[in-house]
XYZ file of C-alpha atoms in Angstrom:
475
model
C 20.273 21.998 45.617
C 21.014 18.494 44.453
C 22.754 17.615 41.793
C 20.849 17.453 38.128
C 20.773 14.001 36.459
C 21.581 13.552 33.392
C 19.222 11.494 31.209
C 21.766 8.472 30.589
C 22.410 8.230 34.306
C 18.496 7.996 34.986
C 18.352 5.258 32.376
C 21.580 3.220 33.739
C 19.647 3.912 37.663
C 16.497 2.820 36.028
C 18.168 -0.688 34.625
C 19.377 -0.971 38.052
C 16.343 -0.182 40.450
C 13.705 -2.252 37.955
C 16.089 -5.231 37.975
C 15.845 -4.633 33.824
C 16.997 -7.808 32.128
C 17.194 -6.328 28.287
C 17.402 -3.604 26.416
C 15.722 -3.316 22.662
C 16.562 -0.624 20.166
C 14.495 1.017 18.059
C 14.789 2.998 15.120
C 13.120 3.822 11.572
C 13.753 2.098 8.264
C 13.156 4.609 5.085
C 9.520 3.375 4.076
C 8.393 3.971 7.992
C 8.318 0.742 9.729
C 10.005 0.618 13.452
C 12.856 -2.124 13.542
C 15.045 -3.270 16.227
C 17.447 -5.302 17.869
C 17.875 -6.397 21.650
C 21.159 -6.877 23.940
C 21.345 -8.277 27.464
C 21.023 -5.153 29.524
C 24.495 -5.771 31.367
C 25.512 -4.070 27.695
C 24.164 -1.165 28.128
C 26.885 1.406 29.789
C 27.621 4.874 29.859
C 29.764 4.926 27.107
C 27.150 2.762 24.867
C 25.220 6.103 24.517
C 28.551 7.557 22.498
C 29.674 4.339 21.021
C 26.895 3.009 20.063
C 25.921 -0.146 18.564
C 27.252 -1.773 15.776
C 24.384 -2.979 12.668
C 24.099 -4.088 9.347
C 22.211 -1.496 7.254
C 22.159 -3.588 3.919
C 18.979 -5.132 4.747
C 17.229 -2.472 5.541
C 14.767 -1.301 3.260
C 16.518 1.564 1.065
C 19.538 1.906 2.792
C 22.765 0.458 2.037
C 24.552 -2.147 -0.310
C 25.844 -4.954 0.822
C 29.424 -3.534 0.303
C 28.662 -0.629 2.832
C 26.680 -2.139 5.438
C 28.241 -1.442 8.477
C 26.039 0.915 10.441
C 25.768 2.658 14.201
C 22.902 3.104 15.885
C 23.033 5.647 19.282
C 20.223 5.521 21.679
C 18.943 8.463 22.901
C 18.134 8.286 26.416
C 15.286 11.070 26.442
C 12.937 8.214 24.565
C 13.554 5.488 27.250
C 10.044 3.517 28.277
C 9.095 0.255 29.510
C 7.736 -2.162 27.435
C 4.783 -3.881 28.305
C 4.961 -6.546 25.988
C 7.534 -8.574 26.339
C 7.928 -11.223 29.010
C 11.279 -10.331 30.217
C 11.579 -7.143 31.935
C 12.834 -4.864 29.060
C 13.187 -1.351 28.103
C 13.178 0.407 24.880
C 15.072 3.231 23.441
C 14.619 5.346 19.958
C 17.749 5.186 18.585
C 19.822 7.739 15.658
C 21.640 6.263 12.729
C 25.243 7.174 12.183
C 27.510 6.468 9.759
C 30.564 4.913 11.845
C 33.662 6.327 9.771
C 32.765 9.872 10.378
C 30.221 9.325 12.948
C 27.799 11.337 11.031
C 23.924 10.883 11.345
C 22.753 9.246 8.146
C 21.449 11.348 5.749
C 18.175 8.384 4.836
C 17.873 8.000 8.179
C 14.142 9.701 8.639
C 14.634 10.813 12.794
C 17.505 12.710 11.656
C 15.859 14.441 8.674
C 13.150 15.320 11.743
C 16.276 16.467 13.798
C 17.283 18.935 10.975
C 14.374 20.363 10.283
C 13.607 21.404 13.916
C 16.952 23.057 13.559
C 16.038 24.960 10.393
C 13.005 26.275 11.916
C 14.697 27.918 14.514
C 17.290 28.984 12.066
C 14.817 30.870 10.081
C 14.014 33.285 12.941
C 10.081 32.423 11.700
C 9.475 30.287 15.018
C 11.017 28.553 17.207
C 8.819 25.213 17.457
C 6.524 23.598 15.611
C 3.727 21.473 16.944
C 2.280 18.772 15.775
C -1.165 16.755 16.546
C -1.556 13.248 14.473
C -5.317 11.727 14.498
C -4.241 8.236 13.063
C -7.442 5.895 12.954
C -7.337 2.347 12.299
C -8.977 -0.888 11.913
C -9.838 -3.297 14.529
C -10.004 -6.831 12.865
C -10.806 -10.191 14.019
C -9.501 -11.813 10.792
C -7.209 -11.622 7.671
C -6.285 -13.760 5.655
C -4.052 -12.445 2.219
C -1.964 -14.228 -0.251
C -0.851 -14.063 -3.596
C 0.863 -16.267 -6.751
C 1.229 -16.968 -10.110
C -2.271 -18.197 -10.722
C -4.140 -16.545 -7.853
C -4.739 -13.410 -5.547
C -7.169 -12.505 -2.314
C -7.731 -11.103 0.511
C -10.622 -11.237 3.241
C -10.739 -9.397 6.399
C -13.588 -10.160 9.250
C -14.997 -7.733 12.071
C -17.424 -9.110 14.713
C -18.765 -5.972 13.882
C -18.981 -6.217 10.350
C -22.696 -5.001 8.686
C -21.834 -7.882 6.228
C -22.063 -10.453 9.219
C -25.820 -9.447 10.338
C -27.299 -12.338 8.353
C -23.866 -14.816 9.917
C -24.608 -17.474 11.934
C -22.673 -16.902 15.315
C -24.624 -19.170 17.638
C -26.079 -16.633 18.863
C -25.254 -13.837 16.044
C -26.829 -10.738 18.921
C -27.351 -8.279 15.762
C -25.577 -5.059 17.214
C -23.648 -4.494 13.972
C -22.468 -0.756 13.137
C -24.345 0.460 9.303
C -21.842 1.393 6.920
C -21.035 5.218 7.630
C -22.787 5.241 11.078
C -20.208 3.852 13.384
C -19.285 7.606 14.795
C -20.225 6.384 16.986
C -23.251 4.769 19.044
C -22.679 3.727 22.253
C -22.215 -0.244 23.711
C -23.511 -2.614 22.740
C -23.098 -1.306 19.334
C -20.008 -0.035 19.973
C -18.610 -3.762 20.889
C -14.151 -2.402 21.303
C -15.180 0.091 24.180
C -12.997 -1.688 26.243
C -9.805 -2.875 23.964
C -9.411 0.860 23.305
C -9.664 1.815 26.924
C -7.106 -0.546 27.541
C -4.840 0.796 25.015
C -5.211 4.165 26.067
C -4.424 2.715 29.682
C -1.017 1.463 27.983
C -0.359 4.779 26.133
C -0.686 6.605 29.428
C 1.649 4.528 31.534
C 4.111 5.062 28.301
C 4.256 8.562 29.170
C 1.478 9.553 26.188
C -0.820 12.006 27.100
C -3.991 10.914 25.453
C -7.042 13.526 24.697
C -9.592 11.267 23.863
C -10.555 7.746 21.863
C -13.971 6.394 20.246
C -15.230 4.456 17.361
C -15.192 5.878 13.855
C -17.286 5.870 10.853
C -16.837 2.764 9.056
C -18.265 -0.111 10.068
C -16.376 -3.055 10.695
C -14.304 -2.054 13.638
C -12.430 1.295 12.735
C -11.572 3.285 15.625
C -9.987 6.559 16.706
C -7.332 7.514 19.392
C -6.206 10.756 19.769
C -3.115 11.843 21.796
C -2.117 15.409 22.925
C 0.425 17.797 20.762
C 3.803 17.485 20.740
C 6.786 18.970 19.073
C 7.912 17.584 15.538
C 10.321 15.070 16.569
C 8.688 13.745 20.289
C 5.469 13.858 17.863
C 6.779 11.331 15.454
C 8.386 9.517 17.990
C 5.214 9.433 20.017
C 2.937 8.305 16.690
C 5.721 4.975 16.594
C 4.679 4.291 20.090
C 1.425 4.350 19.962
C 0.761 1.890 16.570
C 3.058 -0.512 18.400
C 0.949 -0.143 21.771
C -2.574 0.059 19.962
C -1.042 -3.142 17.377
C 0.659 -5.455 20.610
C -2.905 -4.663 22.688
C -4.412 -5.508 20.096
C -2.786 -8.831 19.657
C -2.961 -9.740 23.117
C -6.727 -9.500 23.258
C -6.490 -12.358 19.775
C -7.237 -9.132 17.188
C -5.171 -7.523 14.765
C -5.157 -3.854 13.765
C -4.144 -2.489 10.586
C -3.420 1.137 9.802
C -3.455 0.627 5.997
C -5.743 3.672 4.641
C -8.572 1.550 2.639
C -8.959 -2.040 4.043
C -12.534 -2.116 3.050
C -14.439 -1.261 0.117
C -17.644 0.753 0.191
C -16.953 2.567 3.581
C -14.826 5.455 5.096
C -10.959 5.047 4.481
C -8.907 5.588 7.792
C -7.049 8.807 7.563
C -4.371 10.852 9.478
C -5.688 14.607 10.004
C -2.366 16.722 11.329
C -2.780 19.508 13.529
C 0.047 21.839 13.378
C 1.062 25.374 14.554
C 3.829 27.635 15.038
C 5.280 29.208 18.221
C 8.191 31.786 18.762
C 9.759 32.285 22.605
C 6.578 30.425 23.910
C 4.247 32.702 21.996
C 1.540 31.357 19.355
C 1.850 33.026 15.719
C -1.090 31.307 14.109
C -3.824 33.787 15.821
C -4.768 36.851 14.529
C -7.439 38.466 13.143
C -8.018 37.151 9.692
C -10.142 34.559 7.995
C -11.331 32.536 11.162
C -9.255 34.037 13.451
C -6.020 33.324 11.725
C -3.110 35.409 11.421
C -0.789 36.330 7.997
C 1.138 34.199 8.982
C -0.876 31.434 9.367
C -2.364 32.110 5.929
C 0.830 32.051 4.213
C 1.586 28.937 5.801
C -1.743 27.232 4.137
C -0.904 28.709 0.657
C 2.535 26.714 1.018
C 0.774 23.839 1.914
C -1.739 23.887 -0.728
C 0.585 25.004 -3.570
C 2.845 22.048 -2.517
C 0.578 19.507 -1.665
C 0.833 17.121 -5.150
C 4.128 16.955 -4.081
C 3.902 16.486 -0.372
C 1.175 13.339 -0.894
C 4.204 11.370 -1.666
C 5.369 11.697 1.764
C 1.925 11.979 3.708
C -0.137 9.721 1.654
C 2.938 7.052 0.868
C 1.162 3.712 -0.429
C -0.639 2.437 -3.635
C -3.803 2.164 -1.329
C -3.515 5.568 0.081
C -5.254 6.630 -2.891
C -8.064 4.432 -3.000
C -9.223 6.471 0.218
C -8.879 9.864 -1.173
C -11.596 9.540 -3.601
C -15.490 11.500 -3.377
C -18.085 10.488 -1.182
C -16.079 9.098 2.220
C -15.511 12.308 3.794
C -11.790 12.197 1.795
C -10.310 15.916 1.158
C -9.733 15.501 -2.472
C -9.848 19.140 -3.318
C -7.403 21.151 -2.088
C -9.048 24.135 -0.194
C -9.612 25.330 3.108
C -11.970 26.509 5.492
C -13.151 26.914 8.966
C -15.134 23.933 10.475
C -15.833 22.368 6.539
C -14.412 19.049 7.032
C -14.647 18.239 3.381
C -11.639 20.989 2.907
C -8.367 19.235 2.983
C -6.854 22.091 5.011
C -9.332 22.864 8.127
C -9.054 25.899 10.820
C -10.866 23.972 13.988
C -13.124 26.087 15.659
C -13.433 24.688 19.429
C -11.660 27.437 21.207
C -10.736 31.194 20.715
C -7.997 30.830 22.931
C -4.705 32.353 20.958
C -2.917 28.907 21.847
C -5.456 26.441 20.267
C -5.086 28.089 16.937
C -3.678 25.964 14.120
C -4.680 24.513 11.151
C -5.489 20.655 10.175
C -4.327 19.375 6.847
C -6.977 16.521 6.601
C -5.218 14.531 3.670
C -2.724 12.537 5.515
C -3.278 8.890 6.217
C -1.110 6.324 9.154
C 0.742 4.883 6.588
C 3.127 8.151 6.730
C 6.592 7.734 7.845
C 5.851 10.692 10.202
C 8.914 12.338 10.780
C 9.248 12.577 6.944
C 5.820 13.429 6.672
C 6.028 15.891 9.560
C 9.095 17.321 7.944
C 7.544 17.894 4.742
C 4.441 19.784 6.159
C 6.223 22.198 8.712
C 8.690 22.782 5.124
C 5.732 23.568 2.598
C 4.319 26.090 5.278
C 7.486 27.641 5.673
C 7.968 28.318 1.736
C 4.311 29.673 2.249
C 5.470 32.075 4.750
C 8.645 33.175 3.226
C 7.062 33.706 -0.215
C 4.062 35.559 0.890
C 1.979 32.694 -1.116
C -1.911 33.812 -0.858
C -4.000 30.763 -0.293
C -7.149 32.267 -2.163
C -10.356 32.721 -1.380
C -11.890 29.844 1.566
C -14.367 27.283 0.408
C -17.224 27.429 2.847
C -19.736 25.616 0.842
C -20.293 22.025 1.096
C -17.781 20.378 -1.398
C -19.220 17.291 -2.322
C -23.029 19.610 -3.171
C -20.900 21.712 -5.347
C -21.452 21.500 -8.895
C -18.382 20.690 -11.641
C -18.970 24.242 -12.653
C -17.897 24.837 -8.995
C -15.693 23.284 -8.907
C -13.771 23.564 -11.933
C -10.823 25.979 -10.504
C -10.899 24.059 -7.435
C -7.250 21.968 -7.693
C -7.716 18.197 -6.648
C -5.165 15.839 -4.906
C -3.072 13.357 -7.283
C -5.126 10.620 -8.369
C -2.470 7.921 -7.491
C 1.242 7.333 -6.003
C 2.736 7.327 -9.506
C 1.076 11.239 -9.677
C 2.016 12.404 -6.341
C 5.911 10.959 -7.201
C 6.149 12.752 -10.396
C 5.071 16.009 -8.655
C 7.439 15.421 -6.413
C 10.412 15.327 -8.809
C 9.395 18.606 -10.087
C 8.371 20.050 -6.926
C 10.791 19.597 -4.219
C 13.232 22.798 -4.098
C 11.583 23.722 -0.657
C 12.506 20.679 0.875
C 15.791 20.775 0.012
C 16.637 24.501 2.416
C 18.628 23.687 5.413
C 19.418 20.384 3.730
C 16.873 18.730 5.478
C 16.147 16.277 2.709
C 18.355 15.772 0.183
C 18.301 15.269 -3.560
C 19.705 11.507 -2.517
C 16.542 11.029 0.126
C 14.666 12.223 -2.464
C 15.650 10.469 -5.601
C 15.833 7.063 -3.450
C 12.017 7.652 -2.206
C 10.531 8.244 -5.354
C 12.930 4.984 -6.934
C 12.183 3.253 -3.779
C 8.687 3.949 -4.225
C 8.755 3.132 -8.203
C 10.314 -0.259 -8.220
C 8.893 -1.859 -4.971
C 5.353 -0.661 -5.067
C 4.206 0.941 -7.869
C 5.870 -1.754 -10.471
C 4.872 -4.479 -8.537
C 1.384 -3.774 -8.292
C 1.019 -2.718 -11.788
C 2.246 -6.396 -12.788
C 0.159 -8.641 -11.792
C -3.735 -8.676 -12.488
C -6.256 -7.800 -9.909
C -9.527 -10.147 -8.770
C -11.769 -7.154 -9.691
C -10.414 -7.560 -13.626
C -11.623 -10.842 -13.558
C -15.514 -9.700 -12.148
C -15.328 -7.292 -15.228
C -13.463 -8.590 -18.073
C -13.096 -12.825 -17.716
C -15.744 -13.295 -20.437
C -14.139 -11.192 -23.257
């Protein structure tokens, strides 16, 4: 037998046989935005994957002062890919976020919360892994245009498949424009990004990202849907980086822009984030069983930690000001916490396509792409496990059709926070489960939900909004 290769050597003979001119590094600021930083790959050596790279962490968004900035970032060579979009021949590589006087991983740093709570699964003797499935749809635009000031504020995006364009003239306007709430999903010539989102999934797939499907979505407008195949909690979040930067740089390439912000238009469907998720010990799946549609105890306990902590884990899943603009009645939003098998207006849902053992999981429907996901990720597996190891009964499934129920109906039926400023305050009384296996801590904590306070929510609530003036200018 030959001798095994380890993955820095395959990267180093990979730099080597491609003729690889640079080498960009990529890792995850606190709110959930990639960043990076390129060297010449000559740079790269063995030892780089030890010693790392030197950074300054002041400037990155709720991280250090400027009196502690010195930071270390250490690739890890599992996550290497090519990257199609840059001229230059040039790899990337995911990269963990040390603190260089102890070489410790940084606490804030969200791939290494992900790291710890993979190892406080397995610590629990629960499972063993925990899968994850992200369904993060997004807008296709073919304009935006945004500002703001002392005097003024707007915004204006433009689809060529916007219903408010039927009446444009577009010399020739050729009238295949999807009706609000009826994009999912005719085919061509309706359907007019067919192709863009076969090439993206083309790019995905050469990445190494196994892709299940893609197709338009509801809204009109251009809001499609690409989903990619299960993957463990950390390759899963590191996979859901990959793909907004492929879907975003195809995107761009083709002169359109693509926006994963959860309510870009008013008056149609929000773009959510449904997460499939399971549980698996020594290769064997422990969400089956023969309960309420075909789940197991476990798998119920799990829900009822999910749904007893979910005020609290919308901070993380649901992050933004405009997350909650989406998860309001009427555009197929979960904003009552409940679940059921097949009832997509539940916010947790038990799919139905298979009685196969191994497709068994649930999907918490609540979640939208503006999640950092491996603190998002993190947070869900965590509220399941507190379900599990407290025995916490879900209740009684809502089978009904949630948005035909009456208020009498649905008066003991709990609904998700009405805003960010909700969801952080339930977090600050609700976050003891997160804390086991000190996978967050009460610093990651207490900086998200000050992070959160002064740069977003404060902000926002400041200056007036063009909607004021439609109702109130003539007082």
């Amino acid at each position: 037998m030959g001798k095994s290769v380890s993955p820095v050597q395959e990267v180093l003979s990979y730099i080597k046989t491609n003729k690889i001119k640079f080498v960009d590094f990529k890792f995850m600021d606190f709110p959930g935005q990639w960043q990076h930083f390129t060297v010449p790959a000559s740079e790269l050596k063995e030892n780089s994957f030890e010693d790392g790279f030197g950074f300054d962490g002041s400037s990155i968004r709720g991280w250090k002062s400027i009196h502690e900035s010195d930071m270390l970032l250490i690739p890890d060579a599992k996550t290497m890919f090519f990257d199609p979009f840059i001229e230059s021949p040039t790899i990337s590589i995911i990269c963990d976020v040390y603190e260089p006087a102890t070489k410790e991983k940084y606490d804030r740093c969200p791939r290494n919360i992900a790291q710890k709570a993979e190892a406080y699964l397995k610590s629990t003797g629960i499972a063993d892994t925990a899968y994850f499935g992200p369904e993060a749809e997004f807008f296709v635009f073919d304009d935006v245009r945004f500002d703001s000031g002392p005097n003024f504020s707007f915004y204006s995006v433009d689809s060529i498949e916007g219903k408010w364009n039927s009446g444009r003239e577009e010399n020739p306007n050729l009238g295949y424009k999807p009706r609000y709430k009826e994009g999912y999903f005719p085919v061509p010539p309706t359907d007019q990004l067919m192709n863009l989102r076969n090439e993206m999934v083309e790019n995905l797939i050469n990445m190494g990202i196994d892709v299940e499907a893609q197709h338009h979505e509801v809204a009109s407008g251009g809001q499609c849907e690409i989903d990619m195949k299960f993957n463990t909690l950390l390759k899963a979040a590191d996979q859901l980086l990959m793909f907004k930067y492929v879907v975003k740089n195809t995107a761009k390439k083709n002169n359109k822009t693509v926006t994963y912000m959860p309510k870009p238009i008013f008056g149609d469907n929000g773009s959510g984030m449904h997460v499939h998720t399971s549980l698996w010990l020594k290769g064997k799946p422990l969400f089956a069983g023969g309960g309420y549609a075909g789940l197991s105890e476990t798998a119920l306990y799990f829900v009822g930690g999910i749904l007893k902590h979910a005020a609290a884990l919308l901070s993380f899943t649901n992050p933004i000001t405009n997350s909650y603009k989406r998860l309001v009645p009427g555009y197929e939003a979960p904003v009552n916490l409940a679940y059921s098998q097949r009832n997509r207006s539940a916010s947790v849902r038990i799919p139905m396509y298979s009685s196969s053992p191994k497709s068994k999981r649930i999907e918490f429907r609540c979640p939208d792409p503006a999640a950092n996901p491996y603190l998002a990720f993190s947070a869900i597996m965590m509220a399941g496990l507190d379900g599990i190891m407290n025995r916490i009964d879900p209740g009684e499934p809502l089978d009904k059709d949630i948005y035909d129920m009456s208020p009498e109906e649905l008066k003991d039926v709990p609904s998700t926070p009405e805003s960010l400023g909700h969801a952080l305050r339930a977090l600050a009384e609700d976050h003891e489960f997160l804390l086991k296996g000190n996978v967050f801590t009460e610093d990651v904590i207490r900086t998200w939900i000050n992070y959160k306070i002064d740069k977003e929510i404060k902000p926002m609530a400041l200056r007036p909004h063009p909607y004021e003036f439609e109702m109130y200018f003539d007082v």
